[in-house]
CSV table of C-alpha atoms and ligand atoms in Angstrom, one decimal:
chain,number,residue,atom,x,y,z
A,759,UNK,CA,106.1,85.2,138.8
A,760,UNK,CA,107.2,89.0,139.0
A,761,UNK,CA,108.4,91.9,135.7
A,762,UNK,CA,111.8,91.3,137.5
A,763,UNK,CA,112.9,88.5,137.4
A,764,UNK,CA,115.5,87.9,134.3
A,765,UNK,CA,114.1,87.0,131.2
A,766,UNK,CA,113.4,83.0,130.4
A,767,UNK,CA,111.5,81.9,127.4
A,768,UNK,CA,108.5,79.6,128.0
A,769,UNK,CA,107.8,76.1,127.4
A,770,UNK,CA,105.3,73.5,127.8
A,771,UNK,CA,107.1,71.8,130.6
A,772,UNK,CA,108.0,74.9,132.3
A,773,UNK,CA,105.2,77.1,131.4
A,774,UNK,CA,102.1,75.2,134.4
A,775,UNK,CA,105.2,75.7,137.1
A,776,UNK,CA,106.2,79.4,136.1
A,777,UNK,CA,102.5,80.4,135.4
A,778,UNK,CA,100.3,78.5,138.3
A,779,UNK,CA,100.1,81.5,140.8
A,780,UNK,CA,99.3,84.1,137.6
A,781,UNK,CA,95.2,85.0,139.6
A,782,UNK,CA,94.8,86.7,135.4
A,783,UNK,CA,94.8,83.0,134.1
A,784,UNK,CA,94.4,81.5,136.7
A,785,UNK,CA,90.9,83.1,136.9
A,786,UNK,CA,89.7,82.0,133.5
A,787,UNK,CA,91.7,79.0,133.1
A,788,UNK,CA,91.3,77.4,136.7
A,789,UNK,CA,94.5,77.0,139.0
A,790,UNK,CA,94.4,73.6,139.6
A,791,UNK,CA,97.5,73.2,137.2
A,792,UNK,CA,97.9,69.5,137.1
A,793,UNK,CA,95.0,70.0,134.5
A,794,UNK,CA,96.5,72.4,132.7
A,795,UNK,CA,97.1,71.3,129.1
A,796,UNK,CA,99.5,73.1,126.8
A,797,UNK,CA,100.5,72.5,123.8
A,798,UNK,CA,102.9,75.4,121.2
A,799,UNK,CA,101.4,76.4,118.1
A,800,UNK,CA,102.7,79.7,117.2
A,801,UNK,CA,103.7,79.2,113.3
A,802,UNK,CA,104.6,83.4,112.5
A,803,UNK,CA,108.1,84.5,112.6
A,804,UNK,CA,109.4,86.1,115.4
A,805,UNK,CA,107.3,84.5,118.8
A,806,UNK,CA,106.1,81.7,121.1
A,807,UNK,CA,102.7,81.3,121.3
A,808,UNK,CA,100.7,78.6,123.5
A,809,UNK,CA,97.3,77.3,123.9
A,810,UNK,CA,96.8,76.4,127.7
A,811,UNK,CA,93.9,74.7,129.0
A,812,UNK,CA,92.8,74.3,132.4
A,813,UNK,CA,89.8,73.0,133.8
A,814,UNK,CA,87.2,75.9,133.2
A,815,UNK,CA,89.0,77.7,130.3
A,816,UNK,CA,91.6,78.2,127.5
A,817,UNK,CA,93.7,81.4,127.0
A,818,UNK,CA,96.7,82.1,124.9
A,819,UNK,CA,100.6,83.0,126.2
A,820,UNK,CA,102.0,84.9,123.7
A,821,UNK,CA,105.3,85.6,124.5
A,822,UNK,CA,108.6,87.3,122.2
A,823,UNK,CA,111.9,85.8,122.3
A,824,UNK,CA,115.3,88.0,122.5
A,825,UNK,CA,115.7,86.8,118.2
A,826,UNK,CA,113.9,86.2,115.2
A,827,UNK,CA,112.2,83.2,115.2
A,828,UNK,CA,112.4,82.0,111.7
A,829,UNK,CA,115.8,82.9,111.6
A,830,UNK,CA,117.8,81.5,115.4
A,831,UNK,CA,119.5,83.6,117.5
A,832,UNK,CA,122.2,84.9,115.5
A,833,UNK,CA,119.2,87.3,114.1
A,834,UNK,CA,118.9,89.6,117.7
A,835,UNK,CA,115.5,91.2,118.4
A,836,UNK,CA,114.7,93.5,121.3
A,837,UNK,CA,111.7,92.0,124.0
A,838,UNK,CA,109.9,95.6,123.8
A,839,UNK,CA,108.3,94.6,120.7
A,840,UNK,CA,105.6,92.8,123.1
A,841,UNK,CA,105.4,96.0,125.0
A,842,UNK,CA,104.5,97.4,121.8
A,843,UNK,CA,102.4,95.0,120.6
A,844,UNK,CA,100.2,95.5,124.9
A,845,UNK,CA,99.8,98.9,123.8
A,846,UNK,CA,98.4,98.9,120.4
A,847,UNK,CA,95.5,96.2,121.1
A,848,UNK,CA,95.0,98.5,123.8
A,849,UNK,CA,94.4,102.0,121.7
A,850,UNK,CA,92.5,98.7,119.3
A,851,UNK,CA,90.5,97.7,121.4
A,852,UNK,CA,89.5,101.7,122.3
A,853,UNK,CA,88.7,102.5,118.2
A,854,UNK,CA,87.2,99.6,116.9
A,855,UNK,CA,85.6,98.0,119.9
A,856,UNK,CA,85.4,94.0,120.2
A,857,UNK,CA,88.1,93.9,117.0
A,858,UNK,CA,91.1,92.4,119.1
A,859,UNK,CA,91.5,89.7,121.2
A,860,UNK,CA,90.7,90.4,125.0
A,861,UNK,CA,94.1,90.8,126.9
A,862,UNK,CA,93.9,89.9,130.5
A,863,UNK,CA,96.9,90.3,131.2
A,864,UNK,CA,100.4,92.2,129.9
A,865,UNK,CA,104.7,90.9,132.0
A,866,UNK,CA,106.9,93.6,129.8
A,867,UNK,CA,110.0,91.4,132.0
A,868,UNK,CA,109.2,88.3,130.8
A,869,UNK,CA,107.3,89.9,127.3
A,870,UNK,CA,104.9,87.9,127.5
A,871,UNK,CA,100.2,88.6,127.0
A,872,UNK,CA,97.9,87.0,128.5
A,873,UNK,CA,94.7,86.5,126.2
A,874,UNK,CA,91.7,85.7,125.4
A,875,UNK,CA,91.7,82.1,123.1
A,876,UNK,CA,89.3,82.8,120.0
A,877,UNK,CA,87.7,79.8,118.9
A,878,UNK,CA,86.6,78.1,116.8
A,879,UNK,CA,88.7,80.6,114.4
A,880,UNK,CA,91.0,79.8,112.4
A,881,UNK,CA,94.2,81.8,110.2
A,882,UNK,CA,92.4,84.0,107.9
A,883,UNK,CA,95.1,83.0,105.2
A,884,UNK,CA,94.9,79.3,106.4
A,885,UNK,CA,90.6,79.6,105.7
A,886,UNK,CA,91.7,81.6,102.1
A,887,UNK,CA,94.0,78.7,101.4
A,888,UNK,CA,91.3,76.3,101.5
A,889,UNK,CA,88.8,77.9,99.2
A,890,UNK,CA,86.6,79.4,102.1
A,891,UNK,CA,84.4,82.4,101.0
A,892,UNK,CA,83.7,84.0,104.7
A,893,UNK,CA,80.8,86.7,104.4
A,894,UNK,CA,82.1,89.5,106.8
A,895,UNK,CA,86.1,90.0,106.2
A,896,UNK,CA,86.0,93.2,104.2
A,897,UNK,CA,83.5,94.9,106.5
A,898,UNK,CA,84.6,93.7,109.6
A,899,UNK,CA,88.1,94.7,107.9
A,900,UNK,CA,87.3,97.4,106.0
A,901,UNK,CA,85.6,98.9,109.4
A,902,UNK,CA,89.2,98.3,111.7
A,903,UNK,CA,91.2,99.8,109.4
A,904,UNK,CA,88.9,103.2,109.0
A,905,UNK,CA,88.0,103.6,112.6
A,906,UNK,CA,92.0,102.6,114.0
A,907,UNK,CA,93.6,104.9,111.2
A,908,UNK,CA,91.0,108.0,111.8
A,909,UNK,CA,91.2,107.5,115.2
A,910,UNK,CA,94.7,107.1,115.9
A,911,UNK,CA,95.7,110.4,113.9
A,912,UNK,CA,95.4,114.2,114.0
A,913,UNK,CA,91.9,114.4,112.4
A,914,UNK,CA,90.9,113.2,115.7
A,915,UNK,CA,93.0,113.1,118.5
A,916,UNK,CA,94.0,115.7,120.8
A,917,UNK,CA,97.8,116.7,119.2
A,918,UNK,CA,99.0,116.0,123.0
A,919,UNK,CA,97.9,113.1,123.6
A,920,UNK,CA,99.1,112.1,120.0
A,921,UNK,CA,102.3,113.1,120.4
A,922,UNK,CA,102.0,111.5,123.3
A,923,UNK,CA,102.0,108.3,121.7
A,924,UNK,CA,104.4,109.4,118.3
A,925,UNK,CA,106.8,109.4,120.8
A,926,UNK,CA,106.0,106.1,122.4
A,927,UNK,CA,105.8,104.2,119.4
A,928,UNK,CA,109.2,106.0,118.4
A,929,UNK,CA,111.1,103.1,120.1
A,930,UNK,CA,109.7,100.6,118.0
A,931,UNK,CA,113.1,101.1,116.2
A,932,UNK,CA,113.5,97.5,115.0
A,933,UNK,CA,110.6,96.1,114.2
A,934,UNK,CA,110.1,99.2,111.9
A,935,UNK,CA,114.0,98.6,110.2
A,936,UNK,CA,112.0,94.7,109.7
A,937,UNK,CA,110.3,96.0,107.5
A,938,UNK,CA,112.0,99.1,106.3
A,939,UNK,CA,114.7,96.5,104.5
A,940,UNK,CA,112.2,93.1,104.3
A,941,UNK,CA,109.7,95.2,102.2
A,942,UNK,CA,111.0,98.2,100.7
A,943,UNK,CA,114.9,97.2,100.1
A,944,UNK,CA,115.7,93.6,100.2
A,945,UNK,CA,113.7,92.4,97.0
A,946,UNK,CA,114.9,94.8,94.6
A,947,UNK,CA,119.1,93.4,95.1
A,948,UNK,CA,120.5,90.3,96.1
A,949,UNK,CA,119.7,90.7,99.9
A,950,UNK,CA,121.7,87.8,101.9
A,951,UNK,CA,118.8,86.4,102.8
A,952,UNK,CA,116.3,86.2,100.1
A,953,UNK,CA,115.1,83.7,98.6
A,954,UNK,CA,112.8,82.6,95.5
A,955,UNK,CA,111.4,80.2,93.5
A,956,UNK,CA,114.5,78.8,91.4
A,957,UNK,CA,115.2,78.7,88.6
A,958,UNK,CA,112.0,79.3,87.0
A,959,UNK,CA,111.7,82.3,88.1
A,960,UNK,CA,116.0,83.5,88.1
A,961,UNK,CA,115.0,85.9,85.0
A,962,UNK,CA,112.5,88.0,86.0
A,963,UNK,CA,113.8,88.3,89.2
A,964,UNK,CA,117.2,90.0,87.8
A,965,UNK,CA,114.6,91.6,85.2
A,966,UNK,CA,113.0,93.3,88.3
A,967,UNK,CA,116.1,94.1,90.4
A,968,UNK,CA,117.0,96.1,86.8
A,969,UNK,CA,113.8,97.7,86.8
A,970,UNK,CA,114.8,101.1,87.9
A,971,UNK,CA,111.3,103.1,87.8
A,972,UNK,CA,110.3,100.1,90.3
A,973,UNK,CA,113.7,100.9,92.2
A,974,UNK,CA,113.0,105.0,92.6
A,975,UNK,CA,109.2,104.0,93.3
A,976,UNK,CA,110.1,101.5,96.3
A,977,UNK,CA,112.5,104.3,97.5
A,978,UNK,CA,109.6,107.0,97.5
A,979,UNK,CA,107.4,104.2,99.2
A,980,UNK,CA,109.6,103.5,102.2
A,981,UNK,CA,110.2,107.5,102.5
A,982,UNK,CA,106.2,107.9,102.8
A,983,UNK,CA,106.9,105.0,104.9
A,984,UNK,CA,109.7,106.6,107.1
A,985,UNK,CA,108.6,110.0,107.4
A,986,UNK,CA,104.3,110.4,106.7
A,987,UNK,CA,104.2,109.7,110.7
A,988,UNK,CA,100.5,109.7,110.5
A,989,UNK,CA,98.8,107.6,112.4
A,990,UNK,CA,98.9,104.5,115.0
A,991,UNK,CA,99.1,101.4,112.6
A,992,UNK,CA,98.6,98.2,113.4
A,993,UNK,CA,102.0,98.0,110.8
A,994,UNK,CA,101.9,93.5,109.7
A,995,UNK,CA,97.9,93.5,108.8
A,996,UNK,CA,98.6,90.7,106.2
A,997,UNK,CA,95.9,87.6,105.9
A,998,UNK,CA,98.5,85.8,109.0
A,999,UNK,CA,97.4,88.7,111.6
A,1000,UNK,CA,93.6,87.8,111.4
A,1001,UNK,CA,91.2,85.5,113.1
A,1002,UNK,CA,88.2,84.5,111.2
A,1003,UNK,CA,85.2,81.9,111.8
A,1004,UNK,CA,82.1,82.8,109.0
A,1005,UNK,CA,80.6,85.6,111.5
A,1006,UNK,CA,83.7,86.9,113.6
A,1007,UNK,CA,87.1,89.0,112.6
A,1008,UNK,CA,89.7,89.7,114.9
A,1009,UNK,CA,92.9,91.1,113.9
A,1010,UNK,CA,95.8,90.2,115.7
A,1011,UNK,CA,99.8,90.6,116.7
A,1012,UNK,CA,99.8,94.3,116.2
A,1013,UNK,CA,103.9,94.2,117.5
A,1014,UNK,CA,104.9,95.9,114.7
A,1015,UNK,CA,102.4,99.0,115.6
A,1016,UNK,CA,104.4,103.0,114.7
A,1017,UNK,CA,103.3,105.9,113.4
A,1018,UNK,CA,103.3,105.8,109.8
A,1019,UNK,CA,101.5,106.4,106.9
A,1020,UNK,CA,97.5,105.6,106.6
A,1021,UNK,CA,98.0,103.8,103.1
A,1022,UNK,CA,100.2,101.5,105.0
A,1023,UNK,CA,98.1,99.1,106.4
A,1024,UNK,CA,95.7,99.5,104.0
A,1025,UNK,CA,97.8,98.5,100.7
A,1026,UNK,CA,99.5,95.7,102.9
A,1027,UNK,CA,96.1,94.6,103.7
A,1028,UNK,CA,95.2,94.6,100.0
A,1029,UNK,CA,97.9,92.6,98.3
A,1030,UNK,CA,97.6,90.1,100.8
A,1031,UNK,CA,94.0,89.5,99.0
A,1032,UNK,CA,95.7,89.8,95.4
A,1033,UNK,CA,98.2,87.5,96.3
A,1034,UNK,CA,95.5,84.6,97.4
A,1035,UNK,CA,93.6,86.0,94.1
A,1036,UNK,CA,96.9,84.7,92.3
A,1037,UNK,CA,97.7,81.4,94.4
A,1038,UNK,CA,94.2,80.0,93.9
A,1039,UNK,CA,95.5,78.5,90.9
A,1040,UNK,CA,98.0,76.2,92.8
A,1041,UNK,CA,94.7,75.4,94.3
A,1042,UNK,CA,93.0,73.9,92.0
A,1043,UNK,CA,93.8,69.7,92.5
A,1044,UNK,CA,90.0,69.4,94.9
A,1045,UNK,CA,87.9,71.6,91.8
A,1046,UNK,CA,88.1,74.8,89.6
A,1047,UNK,CA,88.7,78.1,91.8
A,1048,UNK,CA,86.8,80.4,89.9
A,1049,UNK,CA,84.5,81.0,92.5
A,1050,UNK,CA,87.3,82.0,95.3
A,1051,UNK,CA,88.6,84.4,92.8
A,1052,UNK,CA,85.8,86.3,91.7
A,1053,UNK,CA,84.9,85.8,95.3
A,1054,UNK,CA,88.5,87.5,96.2
A,1055,UNK,CA,88.3,90.3,94.0
A,1056,UNK,CA,84.5,90.8,95.5
A,1057,UNK,CA,86.8,91.6,98.9
A,1058,UNK,CA,89.6,93.8,97.9
A,1059,UNK,CA,86.5,96.2,96.0
A,1060,UNK,CA,84.1,96.0,99.1
A,1061,UNK,CA,87.4,96.2,101.6
A,1062,UNK,CA,88.3,99.2,100.0
A,1063,UNK,CA,84.8,100.8,99.5
A,1064,UNK,CA,83.7,100.9,103.5
A,1065,UNK,CA,87.4,101.7,104.6
A,1066,UNK,CA,86.1,104.5,102.4
A,1067,UNK,CA,83.0,105.2,103.9
A,1068,UNK,CA,83.9,104.6,107.1
A,1069,UNK,CA,86.7,106.7,107.6
A,1070,UNK,CA,84.3,109.4,105.2
A,1071,UNK,CA,82.2,108.9,108.2
A,1072,UNK,CA,85.0,109.5,110.9
A,1073,UNK,CA,85.7,112.4,108.9
A,1074,UNK,CA,82.1,114.4,109.1
A,1075,UNK,CA,81.9,113.3,112.5
A,1076,UNK,CA,84.9,112.9,114.7
A,1077,UNK,CA,87.2,115.4,113.3
A,1078,UNK,CA,88.2,117.0,116.6
A,1079,UNK,CA,91.5,116.9,115.7
A,1080,UNK,CA,94.2,119.9,115.0
A,1081,UNK,CA,94.2,119.2,111.2
A,1082,UNK,CA,91.3,120.6,108.7
A,1083,UNK,CA,89.3,122.1,111.8
A,1084,UNK,CA,85.6,122.6,111.7
A,1085,UNK,CA,86.6,126.4,112.1
A,1086,UNK,CA,88.1,127.0,109.0
A,1087,UNK,CA,85.5,124.7,106.9
A,1088,UNK,CA,81.8,123.5,108.8
A,1089,UNK,CA,81.8,126.6,111.0
A,1090,UNK,CA,81.4,128.9,108.2
A,1091,UNK,CA,78.7,127.5,106.3
A,1092,UNK,CA,81.5,125.8,104.0
A,1093,UNK,CA,81.3,122.0,104.3
A,1094,UNK,CA,82.5,121.2,100.9
A,1095,UNK,CA,85.7,122.9,101.7
A,1096,UNK,CA,85.1,120.4,104.4
A,1097,UNK,CA,84.6,117.6,101.2
A,1098,UNK,CA,87.5,118.2,99.4
A,1099,UNK,CA,89.9,118.0,101.5
A,1100,UNK,CA,88.2,114.5,102.4
A,1101,UNK,CA,88.9,113.9,98.8
A,1102,UNK,CA,92.5,115.1,98.2
A,1103,UNK,CA,93.6,112.7,101.4
A,1104,UNK,CA,90.7,109.7,100.1
A,1105,UNK,CA,93.2,110.1,97.6
A,1106,UNK,CA,96.8,110.6,98.4
A,1107,UNK,CA,95.9,106.6,100.6
A,1108,UNK,CA,94.9,105.6,97.7
A,1109,UNK,CA,97.6,106.4,95.7
A,1110,UNK,CA,100.0,105.2,98.4
A,1111,UNK,CA,98.2,102.0,98.8
A,1112,UNK,CA,98.7,100.7,95.4
A,1113,UNK,CA,102.0,101.4,96.0
A,1114,UNK,CA,102.2,99.5,99.4
A,1115,UNK,CA,100.5,97.1,98.3
A,1116,UNK,CA,102.6,96.2,94.9
A,1117,UNK,CA,106.1,95.7,97.3
A,1118,UNK,CA,104.2,94.0,99.5
A,1119,UNK,CA,103.9,91.3,96.9
A,1120,UNK,CA,106.9,91.3,95.7
A,1121,UNK,CA,108.7,90.7,99.0
A,1122,UNK,CA,106.9,87.9,99.8
A,1123,UNK,CA,108.1,86.2,96.3
A,1124,UNK,CA,111.2,87.5,96.0
A,1125,UNK,CA,112.7,88.3,100.1
A,1126,UNK,CA,112.9,86.5,103.3
A,1127,UNK,CA,109.4,85.7,104.8
A,1128,UNK,CA,106.7,84.1,102.2
A,1129,UNK,CA,103.4,83.3,102.8
A,1130,UNK,CA,102.0,80.1,102.3
A,1131,UNK,CA,99.5,80.9,99.6
A,1132,UNK,CA,102.0,80.3,97.6
A,1133,UNK,CA,104.3,78.4,99.3
A,1134,UNK,CA,102.1,75.9,100.0
A,1135,UNK,CA,101.9,74.6,96.2
A,1136,UNK,CA,104.1,71.5,96.4
A,1137,UNK,CA,104.6,72.1,92.5
A,1138,UNK,CA,107.3,74.4,91.8
A,1139,UNK,CA,106.4,75.1,88.0
A,1140,UNK,CA,102.5,76.2,89.2
A,1141,UNK,CA,103.9,77.6,92.0
A,1142,UNK,CA,106.8,79.8,90.2
A,1143,UNK,CA,103.5,80.8,87.2
A,1144,UNK,CA,101.1,82.1,89.9
A,1145,UNK,CA,104.8,84.3,92.0
A,1146,UNK,CA,105.4,85.7,88.8
A,1147,UNK,CA,101.8,87.0,87.9
A,1148,UNK,CA,101.9,88.2,91.3
A,1149,UNK,CA,105.3,90.1,91.0
A,1150,UNK,CA,103.8,91.2,87.5
A,1151,UNK,CA,100.5,92.9,89.2
A,1152,UNK,CA,102.9,94.2,92.3
A,1153,UNK,CA,105.1,95.7,89.5
A,1154,UNK,CA,102.7,97.5,87.4
A,1155,UNK,CA,100.7,98.7,90.3
A,1156,UNK,CA,103.5,99.8,92.0
A,1157,UNK,CA,105.0,102.1,89.5
A,1158,UNK,CA,101.6,103.3,87.6
A,1159,UNK,CA,99.9,104.1,90.9
A,1160,UNK,CA,98.9,107.9,89.6
A,1161,UNK,CA,97.4,106.5,86.6
A,1162,UNK,CA,95.6,104.1,88.5
A,1163,UNK,CA,91.8,105.4,89.6
A,1164,UNK,CA,89.8,102.5,90.6
A,1165,UNK,CA,89.4,99.0,91.3
A,1166,UNK,CA,87.8,97.9,89.2
A,1167,UNK,CA,91.1,98.9,86.8
A,1168,UNK,CA,93.2,97.7,89.6
A,1169,UNK,CA,90.7,94.4,89.4
A,1170,UNK,CA,90.9,93.8,85.7
A,1171,UNK,CA,94.8,94.0,84.8
A,1172,UNK,CA,94.5,91.5,87.6
A,1173,UNK,CA,92.1,89.0,86.2
A,1174,UNK,CA,94.0,89.9,82.4
A,1175,UNK,CA,97.0,89.1,84.3
A,1176,UNK,CA,95.7,86.2,86.0
A,1177,UNK,CA,94.6,84.6,82.2
A,1178,UNK,CA,97.9,84.9,80.4
A,1179,UNK,CA,99.5,81.7,80.2
A,1180,UNK,CA,103.3,82.0,80.1
A,1181,UNK,CA,105.5,83.6,82.4
B,2588,SR1,C1,112.0,88.0,110.0
B,2588,SR1,S1,110.3,88.8,110.3
B,2588,SR1,C2,109.6,88.4,108.7
B,2588,SR1,C3,108.4,89.0,108.7
B,2588,SR1,O1,107.0,88.6,109.5
B,2588,SR1,C4,106.5,89.1,110.6
B,2588,SR1,O2,105.4,89.0,110.1
B,2588,SR1,C5,106.7,91.1,109.2
B,2588,SR1,O3,106.2,90.7,108.3
B,2588,SR1,C6,107.9,90.6,108.9
B,2588,SR1,O4,108.1,91.5,107.9
B,2589,MG,MG1,102.8,88.5,112.8
């Protein structure tokens, strides 16, 4: 197959015939296609994902579809998202080596990426639902975020290179549009594709939609998301975009990559830990999840701390871009000036991170794309109780983000809300 053929979606039946001559794939898994076993395992909202097992190895073949898989061909979506995913992965590997799957081959015309099969990794979200406590995720994800977000910005890059990347990723318009609508607007009005646990949450949904302070804050956050082209974001860094074992963590699926605010990736990620926290009450059939709840709050504390520490470290040793030049500070013996500027930047990331976390929690409960943490709670009353608490928490941290000063304060709030008996 070459990139010049018209796009055609792969299937379990056609994959071996279509990719049997692909050298990158054959060199990894063996060229005897009669021994290839192909499974389609995509459980995300957008793409096809195949596991292809051959005589000498296994690889992943991921292919974009010209529409949103979750909705169907009534919602067209350009294939070029695969191009952005490929280019984001190459930059993430350079900036945070070992944190993403290895890429074996990219075919732009067929919108497919052949990449490393991660095994025995599972999706982090699934592990958290099962109640597994992974010891390294906070460190690994905190480092990934600090390294990719710092090194993709004008704090580090040559401004010519950053502007070229800014222009390249600016074309990821349709995926940004999904986030702009699904995260920042749809949850706050009666948008067509919204759904929520009903009737249990009806009253709360009506209250949130009538909440002027919340709607204004969500739009201020949307403005920051759209206008603050600070760094190359992963763009969809939730617990479904991370694969784990007890000792390893890899980030996947950066097709939403674009230049946006540093705080967005951090906020989306932490929101998913807080949602996992609020969902645990719905997963207690096998026993009490108090220890898991405590673990998840510890993960938020450690993730933020690792992110902050590594970002600060890079600020001190890799600040080679055109922002806050050393010639203005350290080179004049003004180390404190550089520290003051760092404090300002971390403070603004912190404040915006809380806002992004709040609206991310809302959209996963009120919008189109829900998460399995809540969706797998079969008892709808119990699910609604968990969801209502996460909604209340999200509203508080989004609206009051400028008055919240520490992660302990956020986690105290989460604990108090989680212990409330009614919704
Ligand atoms: C229509 S796409 C819905 C969601 O799935 C992706 O994973 C993103 O989170 C997006 O918002
Ligand atoms: Mg995805």
